[in-house]
Short mmCIF file of C-alpha atoms in Angstrom, two decimals:
data_model
loop_
_atom_site.label_atom_id
_atom_site.label_comp_id
_atom_site.label_asym_id
_atom_site.label_seq_id
_atom_site.Cartn_x
_atom_site.Cartn_y
_atom_site.Cartn_z
CA UNK A 1 0.00 0.00 0.00
CA UNK A 2 1.32 3.44 -0.97
CA UNK A 3 2.04 5.75 1.97
CA UNK A 4 0.38 9.16 1.58
CA UNK A 5 2.32 12.25 2.52
CA UNK A 6 -0.66 13.98 4.11
CA UNK A 7 -1.16 11.19 6.69
CA UNK A 8 1.06 12.82 9.37
CA UNK A 9 -0.85 16.08 8.89
CA UNK A 10 -4.16 14.31 9.42
CA UNK A 11 -2.92 12.58 12.57
CA UNK A 12 -1.66 15.88 13.99
CA UNK A 13 -4.97 17.57 13.24
CA UNK A 14 -6.97 14.80 14.93
CA UNK A 15 -4.87 15.32 18.06
CA UNK A 16 -5.92 18.95 18.56
CA UNK A 17 -8.88 19.85 16.32
CA UNK A 18 -12.53 18.79 16.83
CA UNK A 19 -13.36 18.33 13.12
CA UNK A 20 -10.93 17.30 10.39
CA UNK A 21 -12.11 17.38 6.78
CA UNK A 22 -10.16 15.66 3.99
CA UNK A 23 -11.28 17.00 0.62
CA UNK A 24 -10.24 15.96 -2.84
CA UNK A 25 -11.28 14.15 -6.01
CA UNK A 26 -13.17 10.89 -5.95
CA UNK A 27 -11.00 7.74 -6.16
CA UNK A 28 -7.75 9.24 -4.84
CA UNK A 29 -7.68 7.12 -1.67
CA UNK A 30 -9.51 9.23 0.92
CA UNK A 31 -11.63 6.33 2.17
CA UNK A 32 -8.59 4.06 2.32
CA UNK A 33 -6.72 6.63 4.38
CA UNK A 34 -9.51 7.27 6.90
CA UNK A 35 -10.07 3.54 7.34
CA UNK A 36 -6.38 3.22 8.21
CA UNK A 37 -6.80 6.02 10.74
CA UNK A 38 -9.96 4.54 12.24
CA UNK A 39 -9.91 1.84 14.92
CA UNK A 40 -12.48 0.04 17.03
CA UNK A 41 -13.16 3.24 19.01
CA UNK A 42 -14.16 5.28 15.94
CA UNK A 43 -17.50 4.70 14.25
CA UNK A 44 -17.24 4.61 10.43
CA UNK A 45 -20.19 5.70 8.27
CA UNK A 46 -20.29 6.16 4.52
CA UNK A 47 -22.99 8.28 2.92
CA UNK A 48 -22.77 6.05 -0.13
CA UNK A 49 -25.06 3.82 1.98
CA UNK A 50 -28.64 4.77 0.93
CA UNK A 51 -30.07 4.28 4.44
CA UNK A 52 -27.39 6.36 6.13
CA UNK A 53 -27.67 9.04 3.46
CA UNK A 54 -31.45 9.31 3.80
CA UNK A 55 -31.18 9.74 7.56
CA UNK A 56 -28.34 12.25 7.29
CA UNK A 57 -30.31 14.37 4.82
CA UNK A 58 -33.75 14.12 6.45
CA UNK A 59 -32.76 14.08 10.14
CA UNK A 60 -29.19 15.37 10.49
CA UNK A 61 -29.36 15.96 14.26
CA UNK A 62 -30.78 12.47 14.87
CA UNK A 63 -28.15 11.00 12.55
CA UNK A 64 -25.35 12.52 14.66
CA UNK A 65 -26.95 11.34 17.90
CA UNK A 66 -27.13 7.82 16.48
CA UNK A 67 -23.38 7.84 15.79
CA UNK A 68 -21.48 8.85 18.93
CA UNK A 69 -18.06 10.39 18.61
CA UNK A 70 -15.40 9.79 17.59
CA UNK A 71 -16.91 9.22 14.14
CA UNK A 72 -15.69 9.06 10.57
CA UNK A 73 -18.22 10.22 7.96
CA UNK A 74 -17.28 9.47 4.36
CA UNK A 75 -18.63 11.54 1.42
CA UNK A 76 -20.05 14.28 3.65
CA UNK A 77 -20.73 16.54 0.66
CA UNK A 78 -23.82 14.44 0.03
CA UNK A 79 -25.40 15.76 3.23
CA UNK A 80 -24.02 19.27 3.91
CA UNK A 81 -26.90 19.84 6.35
CA UNK A 82 -24.93 17.75 8.86
CA UNK A 83 -22.43 20.51 9.48
CA UNK A 84 -24.63 22.94 11.42
CA UNK A 85 -25.83 20.38 14.02
CA UNK A 86 -22.23 19.09 14.09
CA UNK A 87 -21.11 22.59 15.11
CA UNK A 88 -23.66 22.56 17.94
CA UNK A 89 -22.46 19.18 19.20
CA UNK A 90 -18.82 20.28 19.04
CA UNK A 91 -19.61 23.43 20.99
CA UNK A 92 -21.35 21.37 23.67
CA UNK A 93 -18.40 19.00 24.02
CA UNK A 94 -15.20 20.26 22.43
CA UNK A 95 -13.06 17.15 22.02
CA UNK A 96 -10.16 16.77 19.60
CA UNK A 97 -10.76 14.33 16.76
CA UNK A 98 -14.51 14.08 17.33
CA UNK A 99 -15.29 13.99 13.61
CA UNK A 100 -13.12 12.88 10.69
CA UNK A 101 -14.86 13.78 7.43
CA UNK A 102 -14.14 13.21 3.76
CA UNK A 103 -15.61 14.96 0.76
CA UNK A 104 -15.15 14.36 -2.95
CA UNK A 105 -16.67 17.74 -3.76
CA UNK A 106 -15.54 21.02 -2.31
CA UNK A 107 -18.19 21.54 0.39
CA UNK A 108 -16.51 24.78 1.47
CA UNK A 109 -17.95 26.51 -1.60
CA UNK A 110 -21.49 25.70 -0.49
CA UNK A 111 -23.44 28.54 1.16
CA UNK A 112 -22.94 28.82 4.92
CA UNK A 113 -20.91 25.61 5.16
CA UNK A 114 -17.53 27.27 5.64
CA UNK A 115 -18.88 29.59 8.34
CA UNK A 116 -20.66 26.83 10.25
CA UNK A 117 -17.45 25.24 11.54
CA UNK A 118 -15.14 28.27 11.61
CA UNK A 119 -12.46 27.79 14.25
CA UNK A 120 -13.47 24.20 14.81
CA UNK A 121 -12.32 22.45 11.62
CA UNK A 122 -9.06 21.87 9.78
CA UNK A 123 -9.29 21.24 6.06
CA UNK A 124 -6.67 19.03 4.41
CA UNK A 125 -6.56 18.54 0.66
CA UNK A 126 -5.83 15.09 -0.74
CA UNK A 127 -5.05 14.98 -4.45
CA UNK A 128 -4.09 12.14 -6.82
CA UNK A 129 -0.80 10.38 -6.20
CA UNK A 130 2.30 12.44 -6.77
CA UNK A 131 5.17 10.97 -8.75
CA UNK A 132 7.23 10.86 -5.55
CA UNK A 133 4.53 8.88 -3.74
CA UNK A 134 4.41 6.41 -6.61
CA UNK A 135 8.16 5.81 -6.89
CA UNK A 136 9.19 6.70 -3.31
CA UNK A 137 11.08 9.88 -4.21
CA UNK A 138 11.36 12.98 -1.97
CA UNK A 139 8.88 15.31 -3.77
CA UNK A 140 10.65 18.36 -2.37
CA UNK A 141 11.25 20.92 -5.12
CA UNK A 142 8.69 23.41 -3.82
CA UNK A 143 10.09 23.48 -0.29
CA UNK A 144 13.71 23.34 -1.45
CA UNK A 145 13.29 26.54 -3.46
CA UNK A 146 11.92 28.60 -0.60
CA UNK A 147 14.37 27.11 1.89
CA UNK A 148 17.30 27.90 -0.41
CA UNK A 149 18.05 24.21 -0.54
CA UNK A 150 17.94 23.71 -4.31
CA UNK A 151 20.91 21.59 -5.31
CA UNK A 152 22.52 20.47 -8.56
CA UNK A 153 20.66 17.61 -10.12
CA UNK A 154 21.20 15.30 -13.09
CA UNK A 155 18.20 13.82 -14.80
CA UNK A 156 17.56 10.23 -13.79
CA UNK A 157 14.29 9.67 -15.65
CA UNK A 158 14.46 8.95 -19.39
CA UNK A 159 12.02 10.99 -21.44
CA UNK A 160 9.84 7.96 -22.38
CA UNK A 161 9.35 7.30 -18.66
CA UNK A 162 8.39 10.93 -18.04
CA UNK A 163 5.80 10.64 -20.80
CA UNK A 164 4.51 7.42 -19.28
CA UNK A 165 4.13 9.05 -15.85
CA UNK A 166 2.30 11.92 -17.50
CA UNK A 167 -0.17 9.74 -19.39
CA UNK A 168 -0.84 7.41 -16.47
CA UNK A 169 -1.80 10.25 -14.15
CA UNK A 170 -2.12 10.03 -10.40
CA UNK A 171 -5.38 8.23 -9.73
CA UNK A 172 -4.27 4.99 -8.01
CA UNK A 173 -6.52 2.64 -10.00
CA UNK A 174 -5.65 4.19 -13.36
CA UNK A 175 -1.92 4.46 -12.62
CA UNK A 176 -1.59 0.76 -11.88
CA UNK A 177 -3.20 -0.32 -15.15
CA UNK A 178 -0.44 -1.08 -17.61
CA UNK A 179 -2.80 -1.74 -20.53
CA UNK A 180 -3.65 1.63 -22.10
CA UNK A 181 -7.08 0.37 -23.18
CA UNK A 182 -7.97 -0.67 -19.65
CA UNK A 183 -6.73 2.66 -18.30
CA UNK A 184 -8.86 4.52 -20.84
CA UNK A 185 -11.87 2.43 -19.79
CA UNK A 186 -11.32 3.45 -16.18
CA UNK A 187 -11.09 7.14 -17.06
CA UNK A 188 -14.24 6.89 -19.16
CA UNK A 189 -16.22 5.39 -16.28
CA UNK A 190 -14.73 7.93 -13.88
CA UNK A 191 -15.80 10.94 -15.94
CA UNK A 192 -19.31 9.55 -16.41
CA UNK A 193 -19.69 8.95 -12.67
CA UNK A 194 -18.56 12.46 -11.78
CA UNK A 195 -20.71 14.21 -14.36
CA UNK A 196 -23.83 12.08 -13.95
CA UNK A 197 -23.78 11.59 -10.18
CA UNK A 198 -21.63 14.07 -8.31
CA UNK A 199 -22.65 17.10 -10.35
CA UNK A 200 -26.33 16.20 -9.92
CA UNK A 201 -25.75 15.93 -6.16
CA UNK A 202 -24.37 19.47 -6.14
CA UNK A 203 -26.79 21.24 -8.42
CA UNK A 204 -30.03 20.73 -10.27
CA UNK A 205 -28.96 21.89 -13.71
CA UNK A 206 -30.39 21.63 -17.15
CA UNK A 207 -28.45 20.94 -20.31
CA UNK A 208 -26.31 18.33 -18.54
CA UNK A 209 -25.19 17.19 -21.99
CA UNK A 210 -23.18 20.42 -22.29
CA UNK A 211 -20.86 19.48 -19.43
CA UNK A 212 -18.99 16.65 -21.25
CA UNK A 213 -18.64 18.94 -24.27
CA UNK A 214 -17.25 21.73 -22.12
CA UNK A 215 -14.81 19.35 -20.42
CA UNK A 216 -13.67 18.06 -23.82
CA UNK A 217 -13.20 21.63 -24.99
CA UNK A 218 -11.00 22.36 -21.96
CA UNK A 219 -8.95 19.24 -22.70
CA UNK A 220 -8.33 20.32 -26.27
CA UNK A 221 -7.19 23.75 -25.05
CA UNK A 222 -5.23 22.91 -21.89
CA UNK A 223 -3.63 25.54 -19.68
CA UNK A 224 -5.45 28.29 -21.55
CA UNK A 225 -7.39 31.41 -20.68
CA UNK A 226 -11.00 30.29 -20.85
CA UNK A 227 -13.44 32.66 -22.54
CA UNK A 228 -16.89 31.98 -21.12
CA UNK A 229 -18.53 34.22 -23.72
CA UNK A 230 -16.88 32.35 -26.62
CA UNK A 231 -17.86 29.00 -25.10
CA UNK A 232 -21.44 30.19 -24.63
CA UNK A 233 -21.65 30.96 -28.33
CA UNK A 234 -19.95 27.69 -29.26
CA UNK A 235 -22.32 25.51 -27.24
CA UNK A 236 -25.43 27.63 -27.65
CA UNK A 237 -25.99 28.15 -23.92
CA UNK A 238 -26.16 31.32 -21.79
CA UNK A 239 -22.96 32.94 -20.52
CA UNK A 240 -24.17 32.55 -16.93
CA UNK A 241 -24.58 28.81 -17.48
CA UNK A 242 -21.02 28.46 -18.76
CA UNK A 243 -19.68 30.21 -15.66
CA UNK A 244 -21.80 27.93 -13.48
CA UNK A 245 -20.60 24.82 -15.29
CA UNK A 246 -16.96 25.88 -14.93
CA UNK A 247 -17.50 26.34 -11.21
CA UNK A 248 -19.08 22.89 -10.92
CA UNK A 249 -16.16 21.25 -12.74
CA UNK A 250 -13.83 22.85 -10.20
CA UNK A 251 -15.98 21.79 -7.25
CA UNK A 252 -15.78 18.12 -8.30
CA UNK A 253 -12.01 18.46 -8.84
CA UNK A 254 -11.96 17.80 -12.56
CA UNK A 255 -10.47 21.23 -13.27
CA UNK A 256 -8.59 23.95 -11.43
CA UNK A 257 -8.51 27.68 -12.15
CA UNK A 258 -5.19 29.46 -11.70
CA UNK A 259 -5.49 33.21 -11.12
CA UNK A 260 -3.27 35.77 -12.80
CA UNK A 261 -0.42 37.25 -10.81
CA UNK A 262 -0.96 40.92 -10.04
CA UNK A 263 2.08 42.90 -8.91
CA UNK A 264 1.40 45.77 -6.51
CA UNK A 265 1.43 48.42 -9.25
CA UNK A 266 -0.67 46.23 -11.58
CA UNK A 267 1.28 47.30 -14.63
CA UNK A 268 1.79 45.33 -17.83
CA UNK A 269 0.07 42.12 -16.67
CA UNK A 270 -3.16 40.54 -17.80
CA UNK A 271 -5.83 39.66 -15.24
CA UNK A 272 -7.40 36.57 -16.82
CA UNK A 273 -7.15 33.21 -15.02
CA UNK A 274 -6.12 30.01 -16.78
CA UNK A 275 -8.07 26.77 -16.61
CA UNK A 276 -6.33 23.39 -16.26
CA UNK A 277 -7.47 19.82 -15.91
CA UNK A 278 -6.35 18.66 -12.48
CA UNK A 279 -4.78 15.39 -13.65
CA UNK A 280 -2.53 14.89 -16.67
CA UNK A 281 -3.72 11.30 -17.11
CA UNK A 282 -7.29 12.50 -17.46
CA UNK A 283 -6.06 15.10 -19.93
CA UNK A 284 -4.27 12.45 -21.99
CA UNK A 285 -7.42 10.31 -22.01
CA UNK A 286 -9.66 13.16 -23.16
CA UNK A 287 -7.16 14.13 -25.86
CA UNK A 288 -7.05 10.48 -26.97
CA UNK A 289 -3.27 10.60 -26.86
CA UNK A 290 -2.19 7.59 -24.87
CA UNK A 291 1.41 7.61 -26.06
CA UNK A 292 1.89 11.38 -26.14
CA UNK A 293 5.13 10.64 -27.97
CA UNK A 294 4.97 14.10 -29.49
CA UNK A 295 7.19 16.07 -27.15
CA UNK A 296 8.11 18.43 -29.99
CA UNK A 297 4.51 19.29 -30.95
CA UNK A 298 3.23 22.82 -30.23
CA UNK A 299 0.48 21.67 -27.87
CA UNK A 300 2.79 19.45 -25.78
CA UNK A 301 4.07 22.49 -23.88
CA UNK A 302 0.61 22.97 -22.34
CA UNK A 303 0.25 19.27 -21.60
CA UNK A 304 3.59 19.31 -19.77
CA UNK A 305 2.50 22.47 -17.93
CA UNK A 306 -0.65 20.67 -16.76
CA UNK A 307 1.47 17.81 -15.42
CA UNK A 308 3.78 20.19 -13.53
CA UNK A 309 0.87 22.11 -12.00
CA UNK A 310 -0.59 18.86 -10.68
CA UNK A 311 2.69 18.00 -8.97
CA UNK A 312 3.04 21.49 -7.49
CA UNK A 313 -0.49 21.42 -6.10
CA UNK A 314 0.24 18.08 -4.45
CA UNK A 315 3.49 19.33 -2.93
CA UNK A 316 1.71 22.45 -1.69
CA UNK A 317 -0.92 20.30 0.05
CA UNK A 318 1.66 18.93 2.50
CA UNK A 319 4.18 21.80 2.53
CA UNK A 320 4.80 23.58 5.86
CA UNK A 321 4.81 26.84 3.86
CA UNK A 322 1.70 28.69 2.77
CA UNK A 323 1.76 29.57 -0.91
CA UNK A 324 -0.32 31.71 -3.23
CA UNK A 325 -0.03 30.16 -6.68
CA UNK A 326 -0.71 32.11 -9.88
CA UNK A 327 0.49 32.59 -13.45
CA UNK A 328 2.09 35.59 -15.12
CA UNK A 329 1.26 36.85 -18.58
CA UNK A 330 1.96 40.34 -19.88
CA UNK A 331 0.69 42.37 -22.77
CA UNK A 332 4.15 41.97 -24.32
CA UNK A 333 3.86 38.17 -24.18
CA UNK A 334 6.18 37.54 -21.27
CA UNK A 335 4.94 34.41 -19.52
CA UNK A 336 5.83 32.47 -16.39
CA UNK A 337 3.83 29.31 -15.85
CA UNK A 338 3.75 29.43 -12.03
CA UNK A 339 4.42 32.30 -9.65
CA UNK A 340 4.54 31.47 -5.94
CA UNK A 341 4.11 34.18 -3.36
CA UNK A 342 4.69 33.57 0.33
CA UNK A 343 2.91 35.29 3.23
CA UNK A 344 5.82 37.72 3.64
CA UNK A 345 5.63 38.81 0.01
CA UNK A 346 8.65 36.87 -1.25
CA UNK A 347 8.23 35.72 -4.84
CA UNK A 348 9.43 32.46 -6.40
CA UNK A 349 8.79 31.12 -9.87
CA UNK A 350 8.67 27.83 -11.73
CA UNK A 351 8.49 27.95 -15.50
CA UNK A 352 8.15 25.01 -17.91
CA UNK A 353 9.56 24.49 -21.40
CA UNK A 354 9.66 21.21 -23.43
CA UNK A 355 13.24 21.88 -24.56
CA UNK A 356 16.62 20.25 -24.04
CA UNK A 357 18.86 23.26 -24.71
CA UNK A 358 18.07 26.62 -23.11
CA UNK A 359 18.23 29.69 -25.32
CA UNK A 360 18.10 33.33 -24.15
CA UNK A 361 14.47 33.70 -25.26
CA UNK A 362 13.48 30.79 -23.01
CA UNK A 363 14.36 32.76 -19.88
CA UNK A 364 12.57 36.00 -20.82
CA UNK A 365 9.63 35.30 -18.52
CA UNK A 366 11.75 34.65 -15.44
CA UNK A 367 13.99 37.62 -16.27
CA UNK A 368 10.98 39.91 -16.59
CA UNK A 369 9.46 38.72 -13.31
CA UNK A 370 12.75 39.21 -11.46
CA UNK A 371 12.96 42.77 -12.75
CA UNK A 372 9.28 43.44 -12.06
CA UNK A 373 9.30 42.51 -8.36
CA UNK A 374 12.88 43.56 -7.61
CA UNK A 375 14.32 42.42 -4.27
CA UNK A 376 11.21 40.38 -3.48
CA UNK A 377 12.27 37.89 -6.15
CA UNK A 378 14.05 35.04 -4.35
CA UNK A 379 14.48 32.19 -6.81
CA UNK A 380 13.28 30.76 -10.09
CA UNK A 381 13.54 27.40 -11.81
CA UNK A 382 12.97 26.63 -15.48
CA UNK A 383 11.95 22.98 -15.78
CA UNK A 384 13.04 21.44 -19.10
CA UNK A 385 13.61 18.10 -20.78
CA UNK A 386 17.36 18.67 -20.48
CA UNK A 387 19.76 16.55 -18.46
CA UNK A 388 21.39 18.82 -15.86
CA UNK A 389 20.94 21.90 -13.70
CA UNK A 390 22.58 25.02 -15.11
CA UNK A 391 22.47 28.64 -13.93
CA UNK A 392 20.51 31.02 -16.18
CA UNK A 393 20.74 34.19 -14.08
CA UNK A 394 21.00 35.38 -10.51
CA UNK A 395 19.07 32.95 -8.28
CA UNK A 396 17.74 31.25 -11.42
CA UNK A 397 18.41 27.79 -12.82
CA UNK A 398 17.31 25.50 -15.60
CA UNK A 399 16.67 21.99 -14.28
CA UNK A 400 15.47 18.60 -15.53
CA UNK A 401 11.76 17.92 -15.15
CA UNK A 402 12.38 15.16 -12.62
CA UNK A 403 13.91 17.69 -10.23
CA UNK A 404 10.24 18.08 -9.28
CA UNK A 405 10.22 14.77 -7.46
CA UNK A 406 13.89 13.94 -6.89
CA UNK A 407 14.82 17.20 -5.11
CA UNK A 408 14.76 16.62 -1.34
CA UNK A 409 13.27 19.27 0.94
CA UNK A 410 15.65 20.81 3.45
CA UNK A 411 13.04 21.40 6.15
CA UNK A 412 11.88 18.88 8.72
CA UNK A 413 8.96 21.09 9.76
CA UNK A 414 5.75 19.03 9.60
CA UNK A 415 3.10 20.07 7.13
CA UNK A 416 -0.16 21.70 8.15
CA UNK A 417 -3.55 21.92 6.48
CA UNK A 418 -5.62 25.08 6.32
CA UNK A 419 -7.63 25.90 9.40
CA UNK A 420 -11.08 27.43 9.37
#
């Protein structure tokens, strides 16, 4: 069984916080993890059970009385009405680890849910498997950059293996299927389940047939600025519906929206967010490109960018540092894939290029960002398909793509989830 890096964070939270919520996509191992953390003293309930779900929805207070603490409640997004009476019970008897919850939709975006357990709940995000979790590598690039612990590195992963990791994705069941046809079958069933079940649980929407088309459109234009007005015209649906559909796709963790970086003076940068699929394996499936042996094609740059974003989001989920993640794009076409800003205003950057030899034009984005933010710029890394780390400027390096997972962190500070 693969050890998950967020497990220590969950255990720490259960030791001092009344309610711990693990959120993330369906089928990433949340239920497996909470079952490992549960013992004979903790009641386990899944709201995939029709009887339990009916009681939780119709009589939430009675449901909680019927299941004394400590309790684990799986798929809590199916009965968000549980959270208000849960707050009342926690306030009556404030005990650490009373409730361990999981949700495969982001319940914190539901009205009044986030406020109902403010100060009583820690939220921990669990995403698909990282490369480091799969191959037992350190997964420390993000922390190493901020801790000034980035070290020289020589690529260990041949390009065909990188492409294989990218197309397999991080969902445990899909990643372990070596037959591409069987992996595609899993992804097909997964998408249908999410769109036909989870989305219906979240919202009563019409034109459900438009959602698969919108998801396919996003897959064919990965890591791009999404124009809701253009999509509305394309699919013949109202602009407001497109915005709502995009929000729903994010809430069920099929996509993620990355905001634009805005420097304090706001000059020269665009404000439009970019939309990504959360998992590169899902992207490969929707593009019908199992091999993806087209590393020199124009669109591969965005596919590789999607893969890197997924790994960064996973590393952020267990990092002891709090990051704001965004992208930079200017009116003069300077781009940096990922800008990371710490709570003290320090700025770090990770850019991505599917190249083996770095040319001056490949560093223009990092150079521009360093000049734009001045002394707040601390470090930048350009991830490439090259073989070795090489300096490309002050506090800037080009590095092989597998530096993402082979770079060890320098900090031993335990990770922490976000508290409400």
